[in-house]
CSV table of C-alpha atoms and ligand atoms in Angstrom, one decimal:
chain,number,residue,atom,x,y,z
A,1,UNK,CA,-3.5,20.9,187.8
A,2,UNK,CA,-5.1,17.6,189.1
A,3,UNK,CA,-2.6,15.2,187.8
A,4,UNK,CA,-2.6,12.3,190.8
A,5,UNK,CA,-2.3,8.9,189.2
A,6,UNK,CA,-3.1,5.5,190.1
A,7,UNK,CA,-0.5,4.0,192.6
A,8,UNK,CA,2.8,2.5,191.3
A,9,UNK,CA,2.5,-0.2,193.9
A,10,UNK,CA,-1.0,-1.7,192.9
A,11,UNK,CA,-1.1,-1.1,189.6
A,12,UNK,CA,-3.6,-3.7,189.3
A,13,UNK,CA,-5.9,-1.6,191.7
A,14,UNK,CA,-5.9,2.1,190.0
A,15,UNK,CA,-7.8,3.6,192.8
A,16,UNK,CA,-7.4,5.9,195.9
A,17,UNK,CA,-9.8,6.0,198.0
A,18,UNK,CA,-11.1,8.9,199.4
A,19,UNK,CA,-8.9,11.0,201.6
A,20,UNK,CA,-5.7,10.0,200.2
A,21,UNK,CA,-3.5,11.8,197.5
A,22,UNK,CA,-2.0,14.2,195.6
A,23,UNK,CA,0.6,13.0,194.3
A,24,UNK,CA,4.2,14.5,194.1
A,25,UNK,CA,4.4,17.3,190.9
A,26,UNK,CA,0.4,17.6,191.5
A,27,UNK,CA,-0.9,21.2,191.9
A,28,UNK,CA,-4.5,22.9,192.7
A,29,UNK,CA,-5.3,25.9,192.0
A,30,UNK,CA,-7.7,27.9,194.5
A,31,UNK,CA,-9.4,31.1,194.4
A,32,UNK,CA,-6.1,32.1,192.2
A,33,UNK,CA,-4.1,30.6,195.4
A,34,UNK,CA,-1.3,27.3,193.8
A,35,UNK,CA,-0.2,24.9,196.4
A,36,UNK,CA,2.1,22.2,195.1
A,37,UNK,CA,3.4,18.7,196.6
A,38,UNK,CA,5.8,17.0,197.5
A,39,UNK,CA,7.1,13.5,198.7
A,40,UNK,CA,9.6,13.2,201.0
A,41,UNK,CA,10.7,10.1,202.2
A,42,UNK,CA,12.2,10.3,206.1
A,43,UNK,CA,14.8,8.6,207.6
A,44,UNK,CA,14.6,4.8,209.3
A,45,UNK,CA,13.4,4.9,212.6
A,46,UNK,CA,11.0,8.5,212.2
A,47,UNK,CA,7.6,8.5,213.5
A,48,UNK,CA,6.4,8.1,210.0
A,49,UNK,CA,7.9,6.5,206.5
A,50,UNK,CA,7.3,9.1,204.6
A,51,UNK,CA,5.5,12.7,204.4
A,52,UNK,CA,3.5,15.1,201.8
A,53,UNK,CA,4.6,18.2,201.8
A,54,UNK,CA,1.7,21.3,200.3
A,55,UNK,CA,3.9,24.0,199.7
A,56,UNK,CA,2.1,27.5,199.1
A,57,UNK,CA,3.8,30.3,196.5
A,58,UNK,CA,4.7,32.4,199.7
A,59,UNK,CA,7.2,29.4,200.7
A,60,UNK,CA,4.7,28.3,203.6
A,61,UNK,CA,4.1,24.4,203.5
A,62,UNK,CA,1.6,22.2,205.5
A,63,UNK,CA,2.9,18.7,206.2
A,64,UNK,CA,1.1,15.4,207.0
A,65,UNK,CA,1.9,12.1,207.0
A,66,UNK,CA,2.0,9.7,203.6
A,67,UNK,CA,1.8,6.2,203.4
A,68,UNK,CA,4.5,4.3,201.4
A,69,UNK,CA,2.5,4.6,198.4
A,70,UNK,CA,2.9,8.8,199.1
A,71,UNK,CA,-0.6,9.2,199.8
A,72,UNK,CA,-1.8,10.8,202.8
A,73,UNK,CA,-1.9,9.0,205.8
A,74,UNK,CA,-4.4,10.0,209.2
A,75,UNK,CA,-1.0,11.9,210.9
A,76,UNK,CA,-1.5,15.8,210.2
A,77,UNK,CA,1.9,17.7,211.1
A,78,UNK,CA,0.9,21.0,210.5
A,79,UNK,CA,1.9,24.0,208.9
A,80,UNK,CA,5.9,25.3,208.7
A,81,UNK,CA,7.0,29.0,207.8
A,82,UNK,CA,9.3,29.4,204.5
A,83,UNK,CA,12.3,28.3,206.1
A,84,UNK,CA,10.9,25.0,207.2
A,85,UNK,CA,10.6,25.9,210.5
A,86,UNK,CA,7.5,24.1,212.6
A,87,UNK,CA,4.7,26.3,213.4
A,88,UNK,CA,3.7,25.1,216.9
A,89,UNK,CA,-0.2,25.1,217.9
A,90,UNK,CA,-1.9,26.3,215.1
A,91,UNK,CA,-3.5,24.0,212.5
A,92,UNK,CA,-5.9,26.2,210.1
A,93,UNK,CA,-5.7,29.1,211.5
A,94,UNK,CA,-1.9,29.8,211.0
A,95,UNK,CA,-2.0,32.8,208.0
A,96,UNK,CA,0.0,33.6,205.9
A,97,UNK,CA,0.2,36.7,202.6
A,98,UNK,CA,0.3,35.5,199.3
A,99,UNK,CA,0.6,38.4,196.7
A,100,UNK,CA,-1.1,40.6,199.0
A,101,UNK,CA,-4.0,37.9,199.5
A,102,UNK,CA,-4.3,36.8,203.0
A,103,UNK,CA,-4.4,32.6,203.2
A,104,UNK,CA,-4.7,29.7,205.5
A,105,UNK,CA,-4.3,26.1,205.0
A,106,UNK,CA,-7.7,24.2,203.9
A,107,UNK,CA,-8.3,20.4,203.8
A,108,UNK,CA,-10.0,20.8,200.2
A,109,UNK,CA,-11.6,17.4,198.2
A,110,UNK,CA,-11.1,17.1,194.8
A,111,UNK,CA,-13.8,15.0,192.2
A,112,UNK,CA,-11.8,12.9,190.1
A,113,UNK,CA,-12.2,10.6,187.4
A,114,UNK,CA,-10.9,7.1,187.7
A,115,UNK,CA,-8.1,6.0,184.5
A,116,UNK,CA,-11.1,4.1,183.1
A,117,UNK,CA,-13.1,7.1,182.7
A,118,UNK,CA,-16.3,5.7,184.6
A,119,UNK,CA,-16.3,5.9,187.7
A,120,UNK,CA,-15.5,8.6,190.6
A,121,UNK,CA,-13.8,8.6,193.4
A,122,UNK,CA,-12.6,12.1,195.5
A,123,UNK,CA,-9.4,13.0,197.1
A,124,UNK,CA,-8.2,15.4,199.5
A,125,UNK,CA,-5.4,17.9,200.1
A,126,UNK,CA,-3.9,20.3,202.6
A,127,UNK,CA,-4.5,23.8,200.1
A,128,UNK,CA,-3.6,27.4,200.6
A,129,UNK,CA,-6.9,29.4,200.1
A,130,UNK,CA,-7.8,33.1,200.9
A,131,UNK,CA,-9.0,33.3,204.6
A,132,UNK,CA,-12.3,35.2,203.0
A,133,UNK,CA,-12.9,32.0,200.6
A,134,UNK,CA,-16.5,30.3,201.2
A,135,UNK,CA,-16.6,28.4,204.2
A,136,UNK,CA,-18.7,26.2,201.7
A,137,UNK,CA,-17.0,25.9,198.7
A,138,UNK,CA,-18.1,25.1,195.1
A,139,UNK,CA,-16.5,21.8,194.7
A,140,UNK,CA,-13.2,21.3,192.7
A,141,UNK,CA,-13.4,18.9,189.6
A,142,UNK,CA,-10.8,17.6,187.9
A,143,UNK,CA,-10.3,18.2,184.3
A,144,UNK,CA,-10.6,14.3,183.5
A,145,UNK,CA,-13.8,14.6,185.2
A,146,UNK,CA,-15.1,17.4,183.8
A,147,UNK,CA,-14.5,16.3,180.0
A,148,UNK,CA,-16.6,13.0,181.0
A,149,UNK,CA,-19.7,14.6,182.7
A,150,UNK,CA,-20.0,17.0,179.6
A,151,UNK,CA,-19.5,14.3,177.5
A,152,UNK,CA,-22.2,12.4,179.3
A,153,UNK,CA,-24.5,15.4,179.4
A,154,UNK,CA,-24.5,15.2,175.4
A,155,UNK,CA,-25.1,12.0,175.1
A,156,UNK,CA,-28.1,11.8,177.0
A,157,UNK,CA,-29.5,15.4,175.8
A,158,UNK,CA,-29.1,14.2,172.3
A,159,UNK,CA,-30.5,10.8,172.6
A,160,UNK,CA,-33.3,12.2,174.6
A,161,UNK,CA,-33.9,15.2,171.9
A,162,UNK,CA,-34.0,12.4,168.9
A,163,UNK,CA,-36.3,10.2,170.6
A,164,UNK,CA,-39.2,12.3,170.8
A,165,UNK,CA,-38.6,13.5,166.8
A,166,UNK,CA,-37.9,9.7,165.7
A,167,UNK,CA,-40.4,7.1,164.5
A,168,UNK,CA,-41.6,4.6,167.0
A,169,UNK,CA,-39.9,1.7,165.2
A,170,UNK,CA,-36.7,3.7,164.7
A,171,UNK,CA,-33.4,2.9,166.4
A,172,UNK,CA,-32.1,5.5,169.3
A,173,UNK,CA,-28.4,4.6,169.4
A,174,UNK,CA,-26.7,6.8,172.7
A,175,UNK,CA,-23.9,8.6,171.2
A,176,UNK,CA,-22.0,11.9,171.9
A,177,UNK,CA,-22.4,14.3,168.5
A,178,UNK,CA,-19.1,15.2,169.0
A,179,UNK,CA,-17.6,11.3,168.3
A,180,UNK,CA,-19.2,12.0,164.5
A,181,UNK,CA,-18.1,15.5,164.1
A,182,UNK,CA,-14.6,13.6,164.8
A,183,UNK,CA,-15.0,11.0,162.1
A,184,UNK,CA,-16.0,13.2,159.9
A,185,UNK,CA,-13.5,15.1,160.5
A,186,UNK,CA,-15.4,18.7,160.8
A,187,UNK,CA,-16.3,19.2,157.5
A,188,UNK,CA,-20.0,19.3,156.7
A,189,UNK,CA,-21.7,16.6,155.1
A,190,UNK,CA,-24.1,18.7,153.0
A,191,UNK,CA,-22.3,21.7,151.5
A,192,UNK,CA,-18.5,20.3,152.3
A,193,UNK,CA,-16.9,22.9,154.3
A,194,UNK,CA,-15.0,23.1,157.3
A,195,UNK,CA,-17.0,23.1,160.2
A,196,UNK,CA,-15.3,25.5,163.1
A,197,UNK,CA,-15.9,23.4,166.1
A,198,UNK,CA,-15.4,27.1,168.1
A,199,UNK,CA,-18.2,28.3,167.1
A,200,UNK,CA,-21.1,27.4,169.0
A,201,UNK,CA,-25.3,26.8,168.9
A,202,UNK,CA,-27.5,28.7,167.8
A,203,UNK,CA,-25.2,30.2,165.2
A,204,UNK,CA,-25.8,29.4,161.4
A,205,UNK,CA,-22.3,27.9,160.9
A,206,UNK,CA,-22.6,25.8,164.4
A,207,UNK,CA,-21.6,22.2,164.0
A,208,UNK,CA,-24.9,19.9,164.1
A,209,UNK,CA,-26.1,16.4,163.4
A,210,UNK,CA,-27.8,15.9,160.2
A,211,UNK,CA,-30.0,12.2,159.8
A,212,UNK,CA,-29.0,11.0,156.2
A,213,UNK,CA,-32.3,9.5,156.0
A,214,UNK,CA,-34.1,12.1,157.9
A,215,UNK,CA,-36.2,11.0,161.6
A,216,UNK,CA,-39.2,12.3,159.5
A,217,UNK,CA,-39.3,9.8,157.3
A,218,UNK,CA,-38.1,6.7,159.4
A,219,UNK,CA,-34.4,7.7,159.9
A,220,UNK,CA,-32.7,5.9,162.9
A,221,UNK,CA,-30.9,8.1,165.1
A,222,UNK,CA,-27.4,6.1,164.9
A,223,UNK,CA,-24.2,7.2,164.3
A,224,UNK,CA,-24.2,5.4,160.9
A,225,UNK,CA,-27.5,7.6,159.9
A,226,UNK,CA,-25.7,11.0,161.0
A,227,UNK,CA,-23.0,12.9,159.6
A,228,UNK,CA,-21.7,16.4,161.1
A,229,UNK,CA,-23.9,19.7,159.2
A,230,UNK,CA,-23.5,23.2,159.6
A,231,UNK,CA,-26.6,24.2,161.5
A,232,UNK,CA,-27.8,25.9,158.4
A,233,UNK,CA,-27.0,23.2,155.6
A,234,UNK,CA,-29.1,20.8,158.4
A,235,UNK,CA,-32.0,23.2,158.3
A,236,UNK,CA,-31.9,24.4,154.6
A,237,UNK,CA,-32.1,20.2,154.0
A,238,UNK,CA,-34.8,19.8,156.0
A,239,UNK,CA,-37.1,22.4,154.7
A,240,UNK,CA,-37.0,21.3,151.2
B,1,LIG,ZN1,-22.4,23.1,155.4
């Protein structure tokens, strides 16, 4: 799902902007409801150069107008039955059965992560959701996006978490624990073992970060001081 990339045409400029995308071979996934795109490009002389074309699992598509890049331009088309024939006068509220699941078309926005993995940006497509779906739906994250804000979540929770134990004069480096269970490539510092990175805190075998020279007694919290513990190895450590 999610898999719109930066435009072929402006390399140079990896973004769209909001309202624009997906991308051909792209798919979301709603309320268990797939709708998947298409490009197609349209003969000299049509109304438009090019059109994106959702097509639900029942055969039903919505089509609006792309740019040359394939992203979506202002033109909506509207939805078409199975056989490609236009639906006239209805927009959103043409239905349509999809395994049993009533559904109508839904301009849904997408959070998404730029290549660079910093900043976001949203898109928007024409997706097949159940008629009863909230009228206010949870937003829809990308997985790109995802990975990063739990990645950023860690990284600020454990800096935050050190800080307080650490010596005034120590050094708080911001790091994600997960970048030294990596180098040291799940196995625990202490006893040696594999560290099972599916298992999760508060359990005893739980990966954690161990201070080599220990906060207590001046330890910095950087990513040279740490090396990946099993929860219990850390806190058998610290209590002798
Ligand atoms: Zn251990």
């Amino acid at each position: 799902m999610f898999h719109t990339r930066p435009s072929s045409r402006s390399p140079e400029l990896p973004i769209e902007w909001e309202g624009y995308g997906p991308h051909p071979g792209d798919g979301v996934e709603r309320y268990g409801i797939l709708t998947q795109y298409l490009v197609q490009d349209m003969p000299d002389g049509y109304f438009t150069s090019r059109i994106v074309v959702a097509v639900a699992e029942s055969g039903d598509m919505f089509v609006a107008g792309a740019t040359d890049d394939g992203y979506y331009s202002s033109l909506v088309i509207g939805p078409h039955g199975p056989g490609g024939e236009r639906i006239e006068g209805q927009l959103f509220s043409r239905t349509f059965d999809i395994n049993g699941v009533l559904c109508q078309w839904r301009r849904e926005r997408i959070t998404d992560l730029q290549p660079d993995s910093v900043d976001y940006f949203f898109w928007e497509c024409y997706a097949a959701v159940p008629v009863d779906a909230p009228a206010y739906p949870e937003p829809m994250h990308s997985p790109r996006y995802r990975a990063e804000m739990d990645r950023r979540r860690r990284v600020s929770s454990n800096a935050a978490k050190h800080e307080r134990r650490a010596r005034s004069e120590a050094t708080i480096e911001r790091f994600d624990p997960v970048e030294v269970y990596e180098r040291d490539a799940w196995i625990c510092g202490i006893c040696e073992e594999q560290v099972d990175p599916q298992v999760l805190h508060p359990d005893a075998m739980s990966p954690s970060l161990d201070h080599v020279v220990p906060l207590s007694k001046g330890g910095d919290h950087t990513r040279a001081n740490s090396v990946l513990a099993h929860l219990i190895c850390n806190v058998r450590k610290s209590a002798n």
